[in-house]
mmCIF file with all atom_site columns, C-alpha atoms and ligand atoms in Angstrom:
data_model
loop_
_atom_site.group_PDB
_atom_site.id
_atom_site.type_symbol
_atom_site.label_atom_id
_atom_site.label_alt_id
_atom_site.label_comp_id
_atom_site.label_asym_id
_atom_site.label_entity_id
_atom_site.label_seq_id
_atom_site.pdbx_PDB_ins_code
_atom_site.Cartn_x
_atom_site.Cartn_y
_atom_site.Cartn_z
_atom_site.occupancy
_atom_site.B_iso_or_equiv
_atom_site.pdbx_formal_charge
_atom_site.auth_seq_id
_atom_site.auth_comp_id
_atom_site.auth_asym_id
_atom_site.auth_atom_id
_atom_site.pdbx_PDB_model_num
ATOM   1   C CA . MET A 1 1   ? 46.179 -73.458 -70.631 1.00 59.00 ? 1   MET A CA 1
ATOM   2   C CA . LYS A 1 2   ? 46.237 -76.184 -73.288 1.00 59.00 ? 2   LYS A CA 1
ATOM   3   C CA . GLU A 1 3   ? 43.158 -77.719 -71.674 1.00 64.00 ? 3   GLU A CA 1
ATOM   4   C CA . MET A 1 4   ? 41.161 -74.510 -71.663 1.00 68.00 ? 4   MET A CA 1
ATOM   5   C CA . PRO A 1 5   ? 38.462 -74.064 -74.270 1.00 74.00 ? 5   PRO A CA 1
ATOM   6   C CA . LYS A 1 6   ? 39.655 -71.743 -77.052 1.00 83.00 ? 6   LYS A CA 1
ATOM   7   C CA . THR A 1 7   ? 36.738 -69.347 -76.572 1.00 89.00 ? 7   THR A CA 1
ATOM   8   C CA . TYR A 1 8   ? 37.845 -68.810 -72.998 1.00 86.00 ? 8   TYR A CA 1
ATOM   9   C CA . ILE A 1 9   ? 41.358 -67.839 -74.162 1.00 86.00 ? 9   ILE A CA 1
ATOM   10  C CA . ARG A 1 10  ? 39.941 -65.633 -76.940 1.00 89.00 ? 10  ARG A CA 1
ATOM   11  C CA . ASN A 1 11  ? 37.722 -63.783 -74.436 1.00 92.00 ? 11  ASN A CA 1
ATOM   12  C CA . LEU A 1 12  ? 40.592 -63.394 -72.026 1.00 90.00 ? 12  LEU A CA 1
ATOM   13  C CA . VAL A 1 13  ? 42.911 -62.006 -74.710 1.00 91.00 ? 13  VAL A CA 1
ATOM   14  C CA . SER A 1 14  ? 40.260 -59.591 -75.935 1.00 94.00 ? 14  SER A CA 1
ATOM   15  C CA . ARG A 1 15  ? 39.675 -58.382 -72.360 1.00 95.00 ? 15  ARG A CA 1
ATOM   16  C CA . TRP A 1 16  ? 43.415 -57.827 -71.893 1.00 93.00 ? 16  TRP A CA 1
ATOM   17  C CA . ARG A 1 17  ? 43.642 -55.961 -75.223 1.00 95.00 ? 17  ARG A CA 1
ATOM   18  C CA . ASN A 1 18  ? 40.872 -53.657 -74.057 1.00 97.00 ? 18  ASN A CA 1
ATOM   19  C CA . TYR A 1 19  ? 42.723 -52.986 -70.821 1.00 96.00 ? 19  TYR A CA 1
ATOM   20  C CA . ILE A 1 20  ? 45.735 -51.857 -72.874 1.00 95.00 ? 20  ILE A CA 1
ATOM   21  C CA . GLN A 1 21  ? 43.618 -49.785 -75.290 1.00 97.00 ? 21  GLN A CA 1
ATOM   22  C CA . ASN A 1 22  ? 41.746 -48.094 -72.421 1.00 96.00 ? 22  ASN A CA 1
ATOM   23  C CA . GLU A 1 23  ? 45.041 -47.567 -70.589 1.00 93.00 ? 23  GLU A CA 1
ATOM   24  C CA . LYS A 1 24  ? 43.866 -49.552 -67.591 1.00 93.00 ? 24  LYS A CA 1
ATOM   25  C CA . TRP A 1 25  ? 47.006 -51.562 -68.230 1.00 93.00 ? 25  TRP A CA 1
ATOM   26  C CA . GLN A 1 26  ? 50.150 -49.845 -69.356 1.00 93.00 ? 26  GLN A CA 1
ATOM   27  C CA . ILE A 1 27  ? 53.219 -51.484 -70.850 1.00 92.00 ? 27  ILE A CA 1
ATOM   28  C CA . ILE A 1 28  ? 56.202 -49.467 -69.698 1.00 93.00 ? 28  ILE A CA 1
ATOM   29  C CA . VAL A 1 29  ? 59.192 -49.569 -72.043 1.00 94.00 ? 29  VAL A CA 1
ATOM   30  C CA . ARG A 1 30  ? 62.275 -48.472 -70.151 1.00 96.00 ? 30  ARG A CA 1
ATOM   31  C CA . LYS A 1 31  ? 66.024 -48.950 -70.455 1.00 97.00 ? 31  LYS A CA 1
ATOM   32  C CA . PHE A 1 32  ? 66.159 -50.215 -66.866 1.00 96.00 ? 32  PHE A CA 1
ATOM   33  C CA . TRP A 1 33  ? 64.500 -53.539 -67.777 1.00 94.00 ? 33  TRP A CA 1
ATOM   34  C CA . CYS A 1 34  ? 67.536 -54.509 -69.861 1.00 94.00 ? 34  CYS A CA 1
ATOM   35  C CA . LEU A 1 35  ? 70.209 -53.462 -67.388 1.00 96.00 ? 35  LEU A CA 1
ATOM   36  C CA . PRO A 1 36  ? 71.988 -56.156 -65.368 1.00 95.00 ? 36  PRO A CA 1
ATOM   37  C CA . ASN A 1 37  ? 70.965 -54.482 -62.071 1.00 96.00 ? 37  ASN A CA 1
ATOM   38  C CA . ASN A 1 38  ? 68.637 -55.983 -59.498 1.00 95.00 ? 38  ASN A CA 1
ATOM   39  C CA . TYR A 1 39  ? 65.388 -54.201 -58.678 1.00 95.00 ? 39  TYR A CA 1
ATOM   40  C CA . ASN A 1 40  ? 66.559 -52.958 -55.294 1.00 93.00 ? 40  ASN A CA 1
ATOM   41  C CA . GLU A 1 41  ? 68.661 -50.481 -57.344 1.00 95.00 ? 41  GLU A CA 1
ATOM   42  C CA . LEU A 1 42  ? 65.670 -49.172 -59.289 1.00 96.00 ? 42  LEU A CA 1
ATOM   43  C CA . LYS A 1 43  ? 65.090 -46.101 -57.109 1.00 95.00 ? 43  LYS A CA 1
ATOM   44  C CA . SER A 1 44  ? 68.593 -44.719 -57.686 1.00 96.00 ? 44  SER A CA 1
ATOM   45  C CA . ILE A 1 45  ? 68.888 -45.715 -61.367 1.00 97.00 ? 45  ILE A CA 1
ATOM   46  C CA . ASP A 1 46  ? 65.432 -44.697 -62.619 1.00 97.00 ? 46  ASP A CA 1
ATOM   47  C CA . PRO A 1 47  ? 63.519 -42.601 -60.046 1.00 97.00 ? 47  PRO A CA 1
ATOM   48  C CA . TRP A 1 48  ? 60.693 -41.924 -62.550 1.00 97.00 ? 48  TRP A CA 1
ATOM   49  C CA . LEU A 1 49  ? 60.055 -45.635 -63.088 1.00 97.00 ? 49  LEU A CA 1
ATOM   50  C CA . TYR A 1 50  ? 60.253 -46.267 -59.337 1.00 95.00 ? 50  TYR A CA 1
ATOM   51  C CA . LYS A 1 51  ? 57.666 -43.547 -58.645 1.00 96.00 ? 51  LYS A CA 1
ATOM   52  C CA . THR A 1 52  ? 55.384 -44.672 -61.474 1.00 96.00 ? 52  THR A CA 1
ATOM   53  C CA . LEU A 1 53  ? 55.419 -48.288 -60.296 1.00 95.00 ? 53  LEU A CA 1
ATOM   54  C CA . SER A 1 54  ? 54.930 -47.250 -56.662 1.00 94.00 ? 54  SER A CA 1
ATOM   55  C CA . GLU A 1 55  ? 51.788 -45.318 -57.618 1.00 94.00 ? 55  GLU A CA 1
ATOM   56  C CA . SER A 1 56  ? 50.347 -48.220 -59.655 1.00 94.00 ? 56  SER A CA 1
ATOM   57  C CA . LYS A 1 57  ? 47.602 -50.474 -58.348 1.00 94.00 ? 57  LYS A CA 1
ATOM   58  C CA . LEU A 1 58  ? 49.215 -53.592 -59.759 1.00 95.00 ? 58  LEU A CA 1
ATOM   59  C CA . ILE A 1 59  ? 52.541 -54.538 -61.342 1.00 95.00 ? 59  ILE A CA 1
ATOM   60  C CA . ILE A 1 60  ? 52.588 -57.588 -63.617 1.00 94.00 ? 60  ILE A CA 1
ATOM   61  C CA . LEU A 1 61  ? 56.102 -58.871 -64.236 1.00 94.00 ? 61  LEU A CA 1
ATOM   62  C CA . LYS A 1 62  ? 56.708 -61.614 -66.754 1.00 94.00 ? 62  LYS A CA 1
ATOM   63  C CA . GLY A 1 63  ? 59.746 -63.821 -67.132 1.00 94.00 ? 63  GLY A CA 1
ATOM   64  C CA . ASP A 1 64  ? 62.231 -65.717 -65.036 1.00 94.00 ? 64  ASP A CA 1
ATOM   65  C CA . ILE A 1 65  ? 64.898 -63.028 -65.192 1.00 94.00 ? 65  ILE A CA 1
ATOM   66  C CA . ASN A 1 66  ? 62.529 -60.441 -63.673 1.00 95.00 ? 66  ASN A CA 1
ATOM   67  C CA . TYR A 1 67  ? 61.783 -62.821 -60.821 1.00 95.00 ? 67  TYR A CA 1
ATOM   68  C CA . GLN A 1 68  ? 65.501 -63.283 -60.197 1.00 94.00 ? 68  GLN A CA 1
ATOM   69  C CA . LYS A 1 69  ? 66.131 -59.524 -60.227 1.00 95.00 ? 69  LYS A CA 1
ATOM   70  C CA . ALA A 1 70  ? 63.185 -58.818 -57.922 1.00 95.00 ? 70  ALA A CA 1
ATOM   71  C CA . LEU A 1 71  ? 64.484 -61.322 -55.370 1.00 94.00 ? 71  LEU A CA 1
ATOM   72  C CA . GLY A 1 72  ? 68.000 -59.917 -55.627 1.00 92.00 ? 72  GLY A CA 1
ATOM   73  C CA . ASP A 1 73  ? 69.092 -63.255 -57.110 1.00 89.00 ? 73  ASP A CA 1
ATOM   74  C CA . TYR A 1 74  ? 69.264 -64.793 -53.612 1.00 88.00 ? 74  TYR A CA 1
ATOM   75  C CA . ASN A 1 75  ? 68.364 -68.452 -53.405 1.00 86.00 ? 75  ASN A CA 1
ATOM   76  C CA . ARG A 1 76  ? 66.487 -68.218 -50.084 1.00 89.00 ? 76  ARG A CA 1
ATOM   77  C CA . ASN A 1 77  ? 64.441 -70.729 -48.179 1.00 92.00 ? 77  ASN A CA 1
ATOM   78  C CA . PRO A 1 78  ? 61.465 -71.440 -50.498 1.00 92.00 ? 78  PRO A CA 1
ATOM   79  C CA . GLU A 1 79  ? 59.050 -71.105 -47.571 1.00 94.00 ? 79  GLU A CA 1
ATOM   80  C CA . ILE A 1 80  ? 59.975 -67.462 -46.971 1.00 94.00 ? 80  ILE A CA 1
ATOM   81  C CA . PRO A 1 81  ? 56.960 -65.364 -47.993 1.00 94.00 ? 81  PRO A CA 1
ATOM   82  C CA . LEU A 1 82  ? 57.387 -63.594 -51.316 1.00 94.00 ? 82  LEU A CA 1
ATOM   83  C CA . SER A 1 83  ? 56.577 -60.265 -49.623 1.00 91.00 ? 83  SER A CA 1
ATOM   84  C CA . ILE A 1 84  ? 59.673 -60.650 -47.428 1.00 92.00 ? 84  ILE A CA 1
ATOM   85  C CA . ALA A 1 85  ? 61.946 -61.933 -50.204 1.00 93.00 ? 85  ALA A CA 1
ATOM   86  C CA . LEU A 1 86  ? 61.051 -58.927 -52.371 1.00 91.00 ? 86  LEU A CA 1
ATOM   87  C CA . ASP A 1 87  ? 62.482 -56.583 -49.789 1.00 75.00 ? 87  ASP A CA 1
ATOM   88  C CA . SER A 1 88  ? 62.913 -53.100 -51.266 1.00 81.00 ? 88  SER A CA 1
ATOM   89  C CA . PHE A 1 89  ? 61.147 -53.923 -54.526 1.00 89.00 ? 89  PHE A CA 1
ATOM   90  C CA . HIS A 1 90  ? 57.778 -54.550 -52.875 1.00 91.00 ? 90  HIS A CA 1
ATOM   91  C CA . LEU A 1 91  ? 56.174 -51.321 -54.075 1.00 93.00 ? 91  LEU A CA 1
ATOM   92  C CA . THR A 1 92  ? 52.559 -52.336 -54.601 1.00 94.00 ? 92  THR A CA 1
ATOM   93  C CA . ASN A 1 93  ? 50.403 -55.367 -55.496 1.00 96.00 ? 93  ASN A CA 1
ATOM   94  C CA . THR A 1 94  ? 52.601 -57.516 -57.702 1.00 96.00 ? 94  THR A CA 1
ATOM   95  C CA . VAL A 1 95  ? 52.042 -60.541 -59.931 1.00 96.00 ? 95  VAL A CA 1
ATOM   96  C CA . PHE A 1 96  ? 54.851 -62.676 -61.324 1.00 97.00 ? 96  PHE A CA 1
ATOM   97  C CA . VAL A 1 97  ? 54.170 -64.855 -64.364 1.00 96.00 ? 97  VAL A CA 1
ATOM   98  C CA . ARG A 1 98  ? 57.091 -67.144 -64.956 1.00 94.00 ? 98  ARG A CA 1
ATOM   99  C CA . ILE A 1 99  ? 58.352 -70.339 -66.560 1.00 92.00 ? 99  ILE A CA 1
ATOM   100 C CA . LEU A 1 100 ? 61.033 -71.553 -64.149 1.00 90.00 ? 100 LEU A CA 1
ATOM   101 C CA . LYS A 1 101 ? 64.529 -71.555 -65.614 1.00 89.00 ? 101 LYS A CA 1
ATOM   102 C CA . SER A 1 102 ? 66.404 -70.993 -62.365 1.00 88.00 ? 102 SER A CA 1
ATOM   103 C CA . ASP A 1 103 ? 65.974 -72.776 -59.059 1.00 84.00 ? 103 ASP A CA 1
ATOM   104 C CA . LEU A 1 104 ? 65.285 -69.712 -56.944 1.00 89.00 ? 104 LEU A CA 1
ATOM   105 C CA . ILE A 1 105 ? 61.752 -69.560 -55.594 1.00 91.00 ? 105 ILE A CA 1
ATOM   106 C CA . CYS A 1 106 ? 59.940 -68.234 -52.511 1.00 93.00 ? 106 CYS A CA 1
ATOM   107 C CA . GLY A 1 107 ? 56.408 -68.177 -51.150 1.00 94.00 ? 107 GLY A CA 1
ATOM   108 C CA . LEU A 1 108 ? 55.793 -71.931 -51.239 1.00 92.00 ? 108 LEU A CA 1
ATOM   109 C CA . ASP A 1 109 ? 53.788 -73.764 -48.601 1.00 92.00 ? 109 ASP A CA 1
ATOM   110 C CA . LYS A 1 110 ? 55.506 -76.555 -46.635 1.00 91.00 ? 110 LYS A CA 1
ATOM   111 C CA . THR A 1 111 ? 54.111 -79.407 -48.746 1.00 91.00 ? 111 THR A CA 1
ATOM   112 C CA . THR A 1 112 ? 55.063 -77.807 -52.068 1.00 88.00 ? 112 THR A CA 1
ATOM   113 C CA . ALA A 1 113 ? 58.490 -76.805 -50.741 1.00 87.00 ? 113 ALA A CA 1
ATOM   114 C CA . LYS A 1 114 ? 59.140 -80.456 -49.796 1.00 86.00 ? 114 LYS A CA 1
ATOM   115 C CA . LYS A 1 115 ? 58.566 -81.466 -53.417 1.00 85.00 ? 115 LYS A CA 1
ATOM   116 C CA . LEU A 1 116 ? 61.179 -78.949 -54.558 1.00 80.00 ? 116 LEU A CA 1
ATOM   117 C CA . ASP A 1 117 ? 63.850 -81.532 -55.408 1.00 74.00 ? 117 ASP A CA 1
ATOM   118 C CA . THR A 1 118 ? 61.535 -83.093 -57.976 1.00 76.00 ? 118 THR A CA 1
ATOM   119 C CA . PHE A 1 119 ? 60.674 -79.633 -59.279 1.00 76.00 ? 119 PHE A CA 1
ATOM   120 C CA . ILE A 1 120 ? 64.298 -78.630 -59.643 1.00 75.00 ? 120 ILE A CA 1
ATOM   121 C CA . ARG A 1 121 ? 65.010 -81.628 -61.871 1.00 70.00 ? 121 ARG A CA 1
ATOM   122 C CA . ASN A 1 122 ? 62.384 -80.280 -64.256 1.00 71.00 ? 122 ASN A CA 1
ATOM   123 C CA . ILE A 1 123 ? 63.354 -76.624 -64.181 1.00 75.00 ? 123 ILE A CA 1
ATOM   124 C CA . SER A 1 124 ? 65.954 -76.652 -66.943 1.00 71.00 ? 124 SER A CA 1
ATOM   125 C CA . LYS A 1 125 ? 63.414 -78.380 -69.191 1.00 74.00 ? 125 LYS A CA 1
ATOM   126 C CA . GLY A 1 126 ? 61.062 -75.412 -68.784 1.00 78.00 ? 126 GLY A CA 1
ATOM   127 C CA . TYR A 1 127 ? 58.216 -77.702 -67.690 1.00 80.00 ? 127 TYR A CA 1
ATOM   128 C CA . LEU A 1 128 ? 57.169 -75.653 -64.711 1.00 85.00 ? 128 LEU A CA 1
ATOM   129 C CA . GLY A 1 129 ? 55.226 -72.442 -64.731 1.00 89.00 ? 129 GLY A CA 1
ATOM   130 C CA . ILE A 1 130 ? 54.046 -70.398 -61.802 1.00 92.00 ? 130 ILE A CA 1
ATOM   131 C CA . ILE A 1 131 ? 51.871 -67.365 -61.196 1.00 95.00 ? 131 ILE A CA 1
ATOM   132 C CA . GLN A 1 132 ? 52.505 -65.698 -57.835 1.00 96.00 ? 132 GLN A CA 1
ATOM   133 C CA . PHE A 1 133 ? 50.768 -62.713 -56.266 1.00 96.00 ? 133 PHE A CA 1
ATOM   134 C CA . THR A 1 134 ? 51.778 -60.605 -53.331 1.00 94.00 ? 134 THR A CA 1
ATOM   135 C CA . ASP A 1 135 ? 49.675 -57.714 -52.112 1.00 93.00 ? 135 ASP A CA 1
ATOM   136 C CA . LYS A 1 136 ? 50.664 -54.163 -51.369 1.00 89.00 ? 136 LYS A CA 1
ATOM   137 C CA . PRO A 1 137 ? 52.678 -53.858 -48.171 1.00 83.00 ? 137 PRO A CA 1
ATOM   138 C CA . GLN A 1 138 ? 50.895 -52.245 -45.226 1.00 79.00 ? 138 GLN A CA 1
ATOM   139 C CA . GLN A 1 139 ? 51.845 -48.645 -44.498 1.00 73.00 ? 139 GLN A CA 1
ATOM   140 C CA . PRO A 1 140 ? 53.761 -48.416 -41.223 1.00 63.00 ? 140 PRO A CA 1
ATOM   141 C CA . GLN A 1 141 ? 51.438 -47.094 -38.486 1.00 61.00 ? 141 GLN A CA 1
ATOM   142 C CA . CYS A 1 142 ? 52.410 -43.961 -36.603 1.00 65.00 ? 142 CYS A CA 1
ATOM   143 C CA . LEU A 1 143 ? 52.045 -44.747 -32.923 1.00 64.00 ? 143 LEU A CA 1
ATOM   144 C CA . LEU A 1 144 ? 52.605 -41.178 -31.699 1.00 65.00 ? 144 LEU A CA 1
ATOM   145 C CA . GLU A 1 145 ? 49.335 -39.624 -32.935 1.00 59.00 ? 145 GLU A CA 1
HETATM 146 O O1 . LIG B 2 .   ? 59.811 -67.520 -70.307 1.00 71.80 ? 201 LIG B O1 1
HETATM 147 P P1 . LIG B 2 .   ? 60.581 -66.912 -71.448 1.00 71.80 ? 201 LIG B P1 1
HETATM 148 O O2 . LIG B 2 .   ? 59.869 -65.748 -72.023 1.00 71.80 ? 201 LIG B O2 1
HETATM 149 O O3 . LIG B 2 .   ? 60.969 -67.952 -72.457 1.00 71.80 ? 201 LIG B O3 1
HETATM 150 O O4 . LIG B 2 .   ? 61.978 -66.384 -70.868 1.00 71.80 ? 201 LIG B O4 1
HETATM 151 C C1 . LIG B 2 .   ? 62.028 -65.448 -69.848 1.00 71.80 ? 201 LIG B C1 1
HETATM 152 C C2 . LIG B 2 .   ? 63.465 -65.156 -69.436 1.00 71.80 ? 201 LIG B C2 1
HETATM 153 O O5 . LIG B 2 .   ? 63.449 -64.104 -68.486 1.00 71.80 ? 201 LIG B O5 1
HETATM 154 O O6 . LIG B 2 .   ? 64.082 -66.283 -68.833 1.00 71.80 ? 201 LIG B O6 1
HETATM 155 C C3 . LIG B 2 .   ? 65.485 -66.311 -69.121 1.00 71.80 ? 201 LIG B C3 1
HETATM 156 C C4 . LIG B 2 .   ? 66.302 -66.179 -67.843 1.00 71.80 ? 201 LIG B C4 1
HETATM 157 O O7 . LIG B 2 .   ? 66.110 -67.210 -66.942 1.00 71.80 ? 201 LIG B O7 1
HETATM 158 C C5 . LIG B 2 .   ? 65.757 -65.121 -70.021 1.00 71.80 ? 201 LIG B C5 1
HETATM 159 O O8 . LIG B 2 .   ? 66.716 -65.429 -70.965 1.00 71.80 ? 201 LIG B O8 1
HETATM 160 C C6 . LIG B 2 .   ? 64.400 -64.817 -70.610 1.00 71.80 ? 201 LIG B C6 1
HETATM 161 O O9 . LIG B 2 .   ? 64.265 -63.477 -71.029 1.00 71.80 ? 201 LIG B O9 1
#
């Protein structure tokens, strides 16, 4: 982002502000975000939030801790697709914006996953950032119709 021309950033920020003002984007303040529970417990702890997120077109989650909670804090094989690692928290299209502070990560291709040892050495320094997207899971098809 440092390399990007400032006007580009300014335009981007103003577009995002408009999304919030026009309620295209909504920031949801909820007690659940600060609880120690993983996101697979969301449905039972805060059914309203679960329903609201499920009905959204896109969820944008920021921060390393949210990534950890969404993956159930399991350090899985980094090549496992994010959609599978998310398990019961894959409610809709989801974007994670994160500076890595923990070594858990999924959804990497083979080549990137092989470089993981080098990455991990840099994690605690906060040098690595990642934006990951996973699209809405397919509805199960009814085969009996
Ligand atoms: O990227 P940031 O905003 O500096 O930190 C994000 C964050 O989720 O990462 C840490 C957990 O790994 C938390 O202490 C913190 O809230």
